[in-house]
């Protein structure tokens, strides 16, 4: 305990006084989007690998996978009826297929936020239409993910999918439709303002026809995660700490998730010198291909044999945990983690908000699905702000607060220190039946089925 406190002071002092963490965010943003398959992604990969080595991590390596890459082309959308009007904000969603050579012309049907109930209320009006759903999700209920909304459009035989920002001034959103594979129907993101133009004509039962033309490309390519570790005194309960370094192709992915990657790199920097001193080995993982449907880490984790996976005691995901006012941990429905982290929180004297959400759309999820105890750090954003500028072209370096970044790194470091030295097992592994039950308890079957991600009967 006294030893932990001494180490903690040393680590916090280092994080608070060093310019390294922000400099790393700058470098990651300067490479560009780091979107899977781009040159900027490869530059970031090499940069992280070199830094892991410089910081003194051991066994620094790449985990490389083949996959079907997707490259954005032109997108054009205009209202054809009741009057001709261009909707200039339209951008393809990731893995959108192309429209037929002559374009796609169809009527629009609005499904509000795009919940299952809203789709159901439209009945067979979905078939053959362009469905328009916004980025919002019902208050006080589980989050309805874009891929779920897209899945319902597909199930209703829609001709296409429009995903409209529900917040004014927040630009058109991007995001993936299917994990690592070409989606079935053309889909675009639209700004609130362009969405309003459509809604205005729909109001009062009017009919709106749109014409859409999308030209994107797919082709075989590769991606690589970057992995390194700081050895502990034992090797059988490794603590994994990870975040994704890829961003969306339309921005710098500064908040989502250069900032989370910089947290992982900062932890690597301050924990590498402690090699051999802590109880557990810490493994640092910088993933890519997260923004294409949590595809990268899914391939990686599903490719692990039982022995390798069995050596992992816990996974802490830092995606989205770097920037915001208060910080919290999402404990993924794993009850026994509540008293554990409540104890850490008391000891730290830091008001960490412990919630029991199960997140299915980031890199802890593949570990969770294989029964490994996981938690995900998050930072509070202003209520009602949704993803903020995440997934838009405004997710740029200017949104990154150096102070918040350092505070998150300190919180993450204090947690990691306790996880690495904890005397008992950190949580317990779950069987596939238990995982299924947690997902059912959290009302996630429908969502995962719509996304083609439900692996159970
Ligand atoms: Zn992210």
Coordinates of N, CA and C and ligand atoms in Angstrom, one line a residue, residues 244 246 255-257 290-291 319-320 361-363 387 391, ligand 1:
X244 N -8.0 2.2 -29.8 CA -7.8 2.2 -31.2 C -7.1 3.4 -31.8
X246 N -6.8 4.0 -35.2 CA -7.4 4.4 -36.4 C -8.5 5.5 -36.2
X255 N -10.2 13.3 -31.1 CA -10.9 12.8 -29.9 C -11.1 11.3 -29.9
X256 N -11.6 10.9 -31.1 CA -11.9 9.4 -31.3 C -11.0 8.9 -32.4
X257 N -9.8 8.4 -32.2 CA -9.4 8.1 -30.8 C -7.8 8.3 -30.7
X290 N -10.9 -0.4 -35.9 CA -12.0 -0.3 -34.9 C -13.2 0.4 -35.6
X291 N -12.9 1.5 -36.3 CA -13.9 2.3 -36.9 C -14.6 1.6 -38.1
X319 N -10.7 3.7 -25.1 CA -11.4 4.4 -26.2 C -12.4 5.4 -25.7
X320 N -12.3 6.6 -26.0 CA -13.2 7.6 -25.6 C -13.1 8.0 -24.1
X361 N -19.7 -1.6 -29.0 CA -19.1 -1.0 -30.1 C -17.7 -0.5 -29.9
X362 N -16.9 -1.2 -29.1 CA -15.5 -0.8 -29.0 C -14.7 -2.1 -28.7
X363 N -13.3 -1.9 -28.5 CA -12.4 -3.0 -28.6 C -12.4 -3.9 -27.3
X387 N -22.4 12.2 -29.8 CA -21.0 11.9 -30.0 C -20.2 13.2 -30.1
X391 N -16.8 11.3 -35.3 CA -17.3 10.8 -36.6 C -17.7 11.9 -37.6
Ligands
LIG1 ZN1 -13.5 5.2 -30.8

